Tab-separated table of C-alpha atoms and ligand atoms in Angstrom:
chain	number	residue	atom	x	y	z
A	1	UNK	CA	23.012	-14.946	32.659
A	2	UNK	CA	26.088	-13.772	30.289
A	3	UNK	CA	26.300	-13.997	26.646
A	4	UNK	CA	28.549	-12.602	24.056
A	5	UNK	CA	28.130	-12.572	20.030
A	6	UNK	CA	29.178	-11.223	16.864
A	7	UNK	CA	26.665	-9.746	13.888
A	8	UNK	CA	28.040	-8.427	10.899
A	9	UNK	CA	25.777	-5.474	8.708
A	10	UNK	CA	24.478	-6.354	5.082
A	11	UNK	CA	23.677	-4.502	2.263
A	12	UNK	CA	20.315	-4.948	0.610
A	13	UNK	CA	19.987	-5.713	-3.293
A	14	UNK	CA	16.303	-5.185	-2.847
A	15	UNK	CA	15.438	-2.306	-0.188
A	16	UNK	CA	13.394	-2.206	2.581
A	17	UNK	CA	11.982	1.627	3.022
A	18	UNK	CA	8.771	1.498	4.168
A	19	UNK	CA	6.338	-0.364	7.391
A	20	UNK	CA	3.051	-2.149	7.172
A	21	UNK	CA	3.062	-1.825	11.020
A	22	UNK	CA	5.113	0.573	13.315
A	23	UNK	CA	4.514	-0.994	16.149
A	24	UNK	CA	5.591	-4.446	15.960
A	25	UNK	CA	7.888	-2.682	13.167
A	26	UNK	CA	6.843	-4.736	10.221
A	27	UNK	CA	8.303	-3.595	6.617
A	28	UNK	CA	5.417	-3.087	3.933
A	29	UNK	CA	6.912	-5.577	1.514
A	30	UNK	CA	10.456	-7.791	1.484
A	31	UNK	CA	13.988	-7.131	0.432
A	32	UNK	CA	16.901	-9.261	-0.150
A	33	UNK	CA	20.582	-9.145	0.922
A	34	UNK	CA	23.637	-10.105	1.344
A	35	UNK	CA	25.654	-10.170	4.918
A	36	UNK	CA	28.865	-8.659	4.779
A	37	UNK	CA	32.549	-9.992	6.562
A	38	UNK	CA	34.420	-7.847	7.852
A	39	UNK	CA	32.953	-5.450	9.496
A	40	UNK	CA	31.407	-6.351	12.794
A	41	UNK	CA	29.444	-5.174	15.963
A	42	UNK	CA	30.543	-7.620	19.011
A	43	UNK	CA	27.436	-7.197	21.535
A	44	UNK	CA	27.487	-8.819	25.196
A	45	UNK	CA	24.700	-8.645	27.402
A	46	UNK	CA	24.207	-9.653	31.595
A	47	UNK	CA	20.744	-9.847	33.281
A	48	UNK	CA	21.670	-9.491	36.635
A	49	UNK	CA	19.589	-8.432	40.162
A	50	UNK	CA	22.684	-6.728	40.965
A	51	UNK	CA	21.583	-3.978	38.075
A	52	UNK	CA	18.728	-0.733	39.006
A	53	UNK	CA	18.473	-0.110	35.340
A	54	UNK	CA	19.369	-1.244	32.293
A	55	UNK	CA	22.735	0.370	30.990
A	56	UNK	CA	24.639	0.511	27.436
A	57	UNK	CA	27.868	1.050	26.616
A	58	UNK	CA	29.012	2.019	22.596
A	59	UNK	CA	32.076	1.687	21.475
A	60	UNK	CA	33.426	2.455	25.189
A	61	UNK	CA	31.322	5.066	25.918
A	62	UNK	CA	28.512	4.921	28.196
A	63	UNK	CA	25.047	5.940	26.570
A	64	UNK	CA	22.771	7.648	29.501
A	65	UNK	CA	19.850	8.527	27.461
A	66	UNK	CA	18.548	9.217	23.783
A	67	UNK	CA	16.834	7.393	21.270
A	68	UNK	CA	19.394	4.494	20.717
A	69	UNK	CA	19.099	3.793	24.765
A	70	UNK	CA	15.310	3.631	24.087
A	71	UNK	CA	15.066	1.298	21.300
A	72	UNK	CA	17.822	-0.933	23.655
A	73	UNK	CA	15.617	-0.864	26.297
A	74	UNK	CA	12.475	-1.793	24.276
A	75	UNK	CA	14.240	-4.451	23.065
A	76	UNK	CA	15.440	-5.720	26.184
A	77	UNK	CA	11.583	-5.591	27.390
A	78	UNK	CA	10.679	-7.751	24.741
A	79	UNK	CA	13.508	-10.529	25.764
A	80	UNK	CA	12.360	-10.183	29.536
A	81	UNK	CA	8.969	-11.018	28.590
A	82	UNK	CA	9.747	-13.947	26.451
A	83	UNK	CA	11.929	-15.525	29.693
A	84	UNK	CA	9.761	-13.914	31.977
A	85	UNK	CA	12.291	-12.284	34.044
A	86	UNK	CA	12.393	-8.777	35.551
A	87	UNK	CA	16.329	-7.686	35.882
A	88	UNK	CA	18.026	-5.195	34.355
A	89	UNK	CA	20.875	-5.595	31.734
A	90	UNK	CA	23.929	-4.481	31.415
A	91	UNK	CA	24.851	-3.844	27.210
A	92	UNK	CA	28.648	-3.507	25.971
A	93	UNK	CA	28.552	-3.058	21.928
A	94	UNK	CA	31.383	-2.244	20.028
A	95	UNK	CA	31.378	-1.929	16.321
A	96	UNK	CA	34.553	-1.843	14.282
A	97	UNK	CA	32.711	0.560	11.418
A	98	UNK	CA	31.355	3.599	12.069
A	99	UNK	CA	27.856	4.092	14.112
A	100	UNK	CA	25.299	5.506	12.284
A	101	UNK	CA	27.258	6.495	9.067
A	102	UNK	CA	24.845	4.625	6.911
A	103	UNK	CA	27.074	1.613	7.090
A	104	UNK	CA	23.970	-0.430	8.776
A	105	UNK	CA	25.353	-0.222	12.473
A	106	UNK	CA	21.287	-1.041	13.111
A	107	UNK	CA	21.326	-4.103	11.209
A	108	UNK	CA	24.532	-6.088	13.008
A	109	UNK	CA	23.609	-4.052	16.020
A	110	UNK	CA	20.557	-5.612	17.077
A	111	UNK	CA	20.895	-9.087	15.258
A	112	UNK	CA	24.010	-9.179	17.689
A	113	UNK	CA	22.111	-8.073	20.467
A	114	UNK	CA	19.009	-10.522	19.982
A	115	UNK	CA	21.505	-13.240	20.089
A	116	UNK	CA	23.158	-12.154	22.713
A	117	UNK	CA	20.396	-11.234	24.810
A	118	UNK	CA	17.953	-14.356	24.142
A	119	UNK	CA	20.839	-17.047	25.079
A	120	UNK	CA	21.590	-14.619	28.352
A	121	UNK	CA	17.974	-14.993	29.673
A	122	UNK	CA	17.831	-18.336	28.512
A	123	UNK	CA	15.344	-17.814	25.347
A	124	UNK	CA	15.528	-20.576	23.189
A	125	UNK	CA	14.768	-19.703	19.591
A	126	UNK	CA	15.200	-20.758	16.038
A	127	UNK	CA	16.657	-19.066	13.579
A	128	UNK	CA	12.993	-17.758	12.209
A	129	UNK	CA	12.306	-17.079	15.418
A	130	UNK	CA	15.168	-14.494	16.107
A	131	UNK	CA	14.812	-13.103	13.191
A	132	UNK	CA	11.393	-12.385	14.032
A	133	UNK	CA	12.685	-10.993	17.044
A	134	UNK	CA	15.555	-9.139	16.000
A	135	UNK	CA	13.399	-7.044	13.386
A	136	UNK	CA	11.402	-5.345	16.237
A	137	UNK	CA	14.932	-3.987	16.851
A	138	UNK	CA	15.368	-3.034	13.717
A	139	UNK	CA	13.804	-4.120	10.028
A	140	UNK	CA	16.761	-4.982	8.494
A	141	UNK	CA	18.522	-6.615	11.333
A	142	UNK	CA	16.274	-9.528	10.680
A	143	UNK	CA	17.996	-10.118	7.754
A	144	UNK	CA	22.132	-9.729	9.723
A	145	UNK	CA	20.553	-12.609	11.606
A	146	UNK	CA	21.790	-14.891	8.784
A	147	UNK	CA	24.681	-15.279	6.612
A	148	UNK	CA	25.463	-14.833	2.915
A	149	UNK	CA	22.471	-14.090	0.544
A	150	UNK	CA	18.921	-13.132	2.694
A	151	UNK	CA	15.022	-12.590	1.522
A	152	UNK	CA	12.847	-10.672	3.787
A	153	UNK	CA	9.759	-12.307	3.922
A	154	UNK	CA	6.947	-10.043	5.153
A	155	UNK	CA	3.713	-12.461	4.214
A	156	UNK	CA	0.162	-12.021	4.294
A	157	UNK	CA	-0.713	-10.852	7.670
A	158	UNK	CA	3.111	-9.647	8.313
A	159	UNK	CA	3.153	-10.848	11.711
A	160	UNK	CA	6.273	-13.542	11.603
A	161	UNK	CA	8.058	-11.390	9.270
A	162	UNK	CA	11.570	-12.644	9.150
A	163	UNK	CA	14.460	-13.422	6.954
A	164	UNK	CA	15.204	-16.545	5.041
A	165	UNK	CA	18.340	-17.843	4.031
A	166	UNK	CA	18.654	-17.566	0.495
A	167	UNK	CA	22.360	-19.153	0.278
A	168	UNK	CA	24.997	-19.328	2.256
A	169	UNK	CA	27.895	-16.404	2.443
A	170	UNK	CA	30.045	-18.984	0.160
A	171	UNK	CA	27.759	-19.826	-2.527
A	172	UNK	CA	28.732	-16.641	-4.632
A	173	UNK	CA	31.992	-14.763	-3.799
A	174	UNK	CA	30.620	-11.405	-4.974
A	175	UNK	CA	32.864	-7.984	-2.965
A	176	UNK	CA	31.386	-5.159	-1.656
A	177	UNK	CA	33.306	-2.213	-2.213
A	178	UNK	CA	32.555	0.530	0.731
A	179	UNK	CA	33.255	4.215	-0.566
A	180	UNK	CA	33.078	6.928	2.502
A	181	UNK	CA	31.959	9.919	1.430
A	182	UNK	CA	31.316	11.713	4.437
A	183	UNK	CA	31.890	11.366	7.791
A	184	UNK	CA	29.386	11.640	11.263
A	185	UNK	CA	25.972	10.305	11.551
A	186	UNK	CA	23.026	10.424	8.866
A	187	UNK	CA	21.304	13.451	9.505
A	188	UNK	CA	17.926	11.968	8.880
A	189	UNK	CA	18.062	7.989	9.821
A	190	UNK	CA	15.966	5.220	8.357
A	191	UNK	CA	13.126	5.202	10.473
A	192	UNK	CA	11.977	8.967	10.684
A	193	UNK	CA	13.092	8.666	6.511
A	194	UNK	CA	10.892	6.101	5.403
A	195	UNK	CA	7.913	7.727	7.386
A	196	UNK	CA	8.350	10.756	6.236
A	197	UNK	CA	8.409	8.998	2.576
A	198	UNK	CA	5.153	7.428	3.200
A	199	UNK	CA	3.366	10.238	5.048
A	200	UNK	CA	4.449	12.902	1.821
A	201	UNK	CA	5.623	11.327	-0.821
A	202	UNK	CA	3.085	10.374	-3.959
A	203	UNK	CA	5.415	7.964	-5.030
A	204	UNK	CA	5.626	5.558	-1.752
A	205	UNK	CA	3.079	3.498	-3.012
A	206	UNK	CA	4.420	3.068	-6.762
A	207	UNK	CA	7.622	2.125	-5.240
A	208	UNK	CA	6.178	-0.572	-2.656
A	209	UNK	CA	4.197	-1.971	-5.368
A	210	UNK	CA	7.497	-2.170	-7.121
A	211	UNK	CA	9.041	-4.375	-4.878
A	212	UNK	CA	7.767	-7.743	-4.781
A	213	UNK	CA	8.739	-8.442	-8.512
A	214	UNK	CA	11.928	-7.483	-7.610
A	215	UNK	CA	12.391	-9.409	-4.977
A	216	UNK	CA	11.568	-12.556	-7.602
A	217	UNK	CA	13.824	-10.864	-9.580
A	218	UNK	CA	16.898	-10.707	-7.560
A	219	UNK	CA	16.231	-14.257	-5.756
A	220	UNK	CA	16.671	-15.746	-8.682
A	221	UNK	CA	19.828	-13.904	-10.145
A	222	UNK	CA	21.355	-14.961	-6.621
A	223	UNK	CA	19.752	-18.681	-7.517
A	224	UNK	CA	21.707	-18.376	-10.774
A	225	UNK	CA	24.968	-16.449	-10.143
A	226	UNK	CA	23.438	-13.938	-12.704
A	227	UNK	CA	25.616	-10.789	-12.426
A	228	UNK	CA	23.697	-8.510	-14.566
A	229	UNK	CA	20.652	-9.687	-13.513
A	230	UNK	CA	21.617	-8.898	-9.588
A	231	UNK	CA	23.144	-5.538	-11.236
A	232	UNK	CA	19.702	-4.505	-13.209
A	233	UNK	CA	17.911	-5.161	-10.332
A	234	UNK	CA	19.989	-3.536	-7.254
A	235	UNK	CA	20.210	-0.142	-9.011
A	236	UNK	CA	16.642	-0.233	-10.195
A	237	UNK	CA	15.507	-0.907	-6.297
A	238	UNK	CA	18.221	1.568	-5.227
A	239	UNK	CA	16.872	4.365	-7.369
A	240	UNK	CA	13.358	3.882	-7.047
A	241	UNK	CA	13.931	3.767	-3.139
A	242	UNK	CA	15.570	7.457	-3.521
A	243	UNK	CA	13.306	8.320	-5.898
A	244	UNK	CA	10.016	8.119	-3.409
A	245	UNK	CA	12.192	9.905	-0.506
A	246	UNK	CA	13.447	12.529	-2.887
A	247	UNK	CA	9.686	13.057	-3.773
A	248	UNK	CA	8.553	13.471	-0.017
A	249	UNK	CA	7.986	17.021	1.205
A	250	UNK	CA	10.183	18.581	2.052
A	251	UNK	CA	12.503	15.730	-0.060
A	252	UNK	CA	14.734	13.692	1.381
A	253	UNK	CA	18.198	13.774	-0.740
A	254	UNK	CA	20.754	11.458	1.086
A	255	UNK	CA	23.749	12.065	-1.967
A	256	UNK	CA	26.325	14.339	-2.352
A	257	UNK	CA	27.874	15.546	-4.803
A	258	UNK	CA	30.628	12.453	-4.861
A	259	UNK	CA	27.643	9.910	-4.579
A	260	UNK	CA	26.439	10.976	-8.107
A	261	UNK	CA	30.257	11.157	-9.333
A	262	UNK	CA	30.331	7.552	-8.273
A	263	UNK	CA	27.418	6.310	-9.374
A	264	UNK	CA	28.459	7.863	-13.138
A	265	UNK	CA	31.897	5.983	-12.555
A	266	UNK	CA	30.411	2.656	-11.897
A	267	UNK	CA	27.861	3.203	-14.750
A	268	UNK	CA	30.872	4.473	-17.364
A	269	UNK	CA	32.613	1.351	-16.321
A	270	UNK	CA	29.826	-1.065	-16.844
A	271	UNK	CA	29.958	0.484	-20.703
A	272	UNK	CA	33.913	0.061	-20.589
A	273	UNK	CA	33.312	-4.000	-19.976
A	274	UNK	CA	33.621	-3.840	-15.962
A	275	UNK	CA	31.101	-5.665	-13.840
A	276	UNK	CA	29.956	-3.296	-11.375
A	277	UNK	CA	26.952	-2.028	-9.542
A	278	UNK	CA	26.354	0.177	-7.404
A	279	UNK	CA	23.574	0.560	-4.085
A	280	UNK	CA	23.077	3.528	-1.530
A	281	UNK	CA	21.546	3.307	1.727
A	282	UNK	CA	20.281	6.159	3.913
A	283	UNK	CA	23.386	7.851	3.592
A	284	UNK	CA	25.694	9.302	0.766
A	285	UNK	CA	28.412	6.657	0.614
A	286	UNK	CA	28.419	4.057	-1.980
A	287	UNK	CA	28.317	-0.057	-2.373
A	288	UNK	CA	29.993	-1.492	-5.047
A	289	UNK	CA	29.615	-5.169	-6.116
A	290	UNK	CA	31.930	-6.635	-8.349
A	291	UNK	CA	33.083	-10.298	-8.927
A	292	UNK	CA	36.594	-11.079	-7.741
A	293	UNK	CA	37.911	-10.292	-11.359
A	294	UNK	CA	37.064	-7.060	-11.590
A	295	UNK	CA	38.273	-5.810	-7.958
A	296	UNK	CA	41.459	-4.244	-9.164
A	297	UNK	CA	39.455	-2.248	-11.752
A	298	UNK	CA	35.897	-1.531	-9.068
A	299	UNK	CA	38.932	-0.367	-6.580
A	300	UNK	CA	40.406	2.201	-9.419
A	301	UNK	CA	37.013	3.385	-9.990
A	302	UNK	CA	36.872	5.121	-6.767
A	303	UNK	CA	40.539	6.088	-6.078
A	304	UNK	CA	41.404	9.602	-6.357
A	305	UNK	CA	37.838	10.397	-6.475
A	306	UNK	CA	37.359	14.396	-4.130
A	307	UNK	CA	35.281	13.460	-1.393
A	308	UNK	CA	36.169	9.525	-0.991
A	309	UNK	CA	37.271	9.005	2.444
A	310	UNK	CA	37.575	5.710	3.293
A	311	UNK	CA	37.614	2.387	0.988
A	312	UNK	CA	37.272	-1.167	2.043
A	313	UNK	CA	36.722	-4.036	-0.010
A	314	UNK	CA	34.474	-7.214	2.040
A	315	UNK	CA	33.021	-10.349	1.213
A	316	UNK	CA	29.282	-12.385	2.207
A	317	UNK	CA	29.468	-13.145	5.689
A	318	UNK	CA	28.340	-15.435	8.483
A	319	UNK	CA	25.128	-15.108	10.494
A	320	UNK	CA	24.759	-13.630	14.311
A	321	UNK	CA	26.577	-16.255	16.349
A	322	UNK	CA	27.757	-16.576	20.084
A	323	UNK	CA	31.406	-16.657	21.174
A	324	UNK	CA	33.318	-17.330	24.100
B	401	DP6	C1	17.968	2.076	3.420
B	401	DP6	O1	16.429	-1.395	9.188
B	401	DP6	O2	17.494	0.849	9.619
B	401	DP6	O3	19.199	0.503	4.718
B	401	DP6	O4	13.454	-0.930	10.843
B	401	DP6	O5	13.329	1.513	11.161
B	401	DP6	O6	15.313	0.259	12.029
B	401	DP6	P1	14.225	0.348	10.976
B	401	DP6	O7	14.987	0.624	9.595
B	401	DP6	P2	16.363	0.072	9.048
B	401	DP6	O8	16.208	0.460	7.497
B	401	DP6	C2	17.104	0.072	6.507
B	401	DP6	C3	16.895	0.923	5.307
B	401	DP6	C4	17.905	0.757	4.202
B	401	DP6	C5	17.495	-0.307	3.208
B	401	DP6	C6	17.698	-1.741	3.621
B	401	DP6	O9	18.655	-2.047	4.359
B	401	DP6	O10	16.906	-2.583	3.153
């Protein structure tokens, strides 16, 4: 009752910031996508009588309580019950990106560790089906479940919510450009942020309203390999998202000072001829999409910019798969 598999993180065109349902943690409306190579959370999971309790280890380190340990454990509940089992599990997850930085470590995290942990207790689902799953983990992980370009579909009721495969990672070789501009965990992470957004903030319903059209809007620039579309879109969903949390009270403000510098860069560039937009998640560092052509001058953009720490350039990626 061993499995192992991989889940890379994605970055979403169309954000997800809000829930119709905290319990069975369904979003209030859809997003969409993309799956990103490169970086990677490699999960493996044993059910085993052997086992008092269920244990996790991250990046090497053992994890003996906390939140994260919680939301593992939930999770693992929910598996058990599907196979109707009763051990304990033993987690090892390792992530070769930062945990918790904003880079998504929830989304690969626990679309690795649905796939890992279903095929250990010998759940057999489909791809809806795990994606259904994987989102009580975490929203957006439902969406890591697949590769290259996702939609969140939340539907009437909201119940199956799950991703959808919009096209596959090489449909459309758009890069991802990953600016660091800080380093150690959010200080306010995506869950507590988007309730806090909806509890204060006057604009959380303007903004949910304000997502469905743009989901439309951005399936179909994937549909059509419409850069500027995808661009008008992304940074409209982007800033409305940080819009409603910045309204909350007290406001949530996720930038620094280099995440405006950037986002100036990338819109001066635009003007100079370069095709480039940018996205933020719940974090201060900055996404920029580019086409292949203009990586040499996205990749200038940010060099020698105070406060960038880290760069890396990926591509779409696969879907959460098993490995040896
Ligand atoms: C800003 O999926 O981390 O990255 O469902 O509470 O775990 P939970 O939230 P999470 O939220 C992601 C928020 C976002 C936007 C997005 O990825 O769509």
């Amino acid at each position: 009752m061993q499995a192992t598999a991989i889940a890379h993180p994605n970055i979403a065109f169309v954000k997800y910031w809000g829930k119709r349902n905290i319990d069975r943690n369904v979003p209030a409306a859809g997003s969409v996508s993309m799956t990103l190579d490169g970086l990677e959370t490699r999960t493996s999971v044993e059910f085993s009588e052997a086992l008092a309790a269920d244990s996790l280890q991250l990046d090497g380190e053992p994890v003996g309580s906390g939140e994260t340990l919680q939301r593992v454990e939930s999770f693992l509940d929910l598996v058990r019950r599907r196979a109707g089992i009763e051990r304990a599990a033993q987690v090892e997850t390792r992530n070769n990106f930062p945990t918790a930085g904003g880079l998504a470590s929830s989304a690969s995290g626990f679309a690795a560790l649905a796939r890992a942990a279903t095929e250990a207790a010998g759940v057999d689902l489909n791809e809806r089906e795990l994606s259904a799953l994987a989102r009580r983990g975490s929203g957006s992980a439902a969406r890591s479940v697949f590769g290259g370009f996702v939609r969140m579909e939340v539907g009437e009721e909201g119940e199956g919510a799950a991703g959808f495969q919009i096209a596959e990672a090489d449909y459309w070789d758009l890069r991802c450009l990953i600016a660091e501009t800080a380093e150690g965990p959010k200080r306010v992470g995506s869950t507590e942020g988007m309730l806090h957004t909806e509890r204060t903030s006057p604009y959380y319903d303007a903004w949910i309203d304000s997502v469905g059209p743009d989901v439309d809007d951005a399936v179909s620039a994937i549909r059509d390999r419409n850069f500027g579309a995808l661009a008008e879109v992304a940074e409209r969903s982007c800033l409305r998202m940080h819009a409603a949390a910045m309204g909350s009270d007290p406001g949530l403000l996720y930038w620094n000072g280099t995440t405006v510098e950037l986002i100036h860069r990338v819109r001066a560039a635009r003007e100079g001829g370069v095709d480039a937009f940018f996205s933020i998640d719940a974090g201060p560092h900055v996404k920029i999409f580019c086409e292949p052509s203009d990586e040499a001058d996205t990749v200038s953009l940010v060099e020698g910019v105070d406060g960038v720490n880290d760069v890396r350039v990926v591509g779409p990626g696969d879907g959460a798969r098993l490995v040896e």
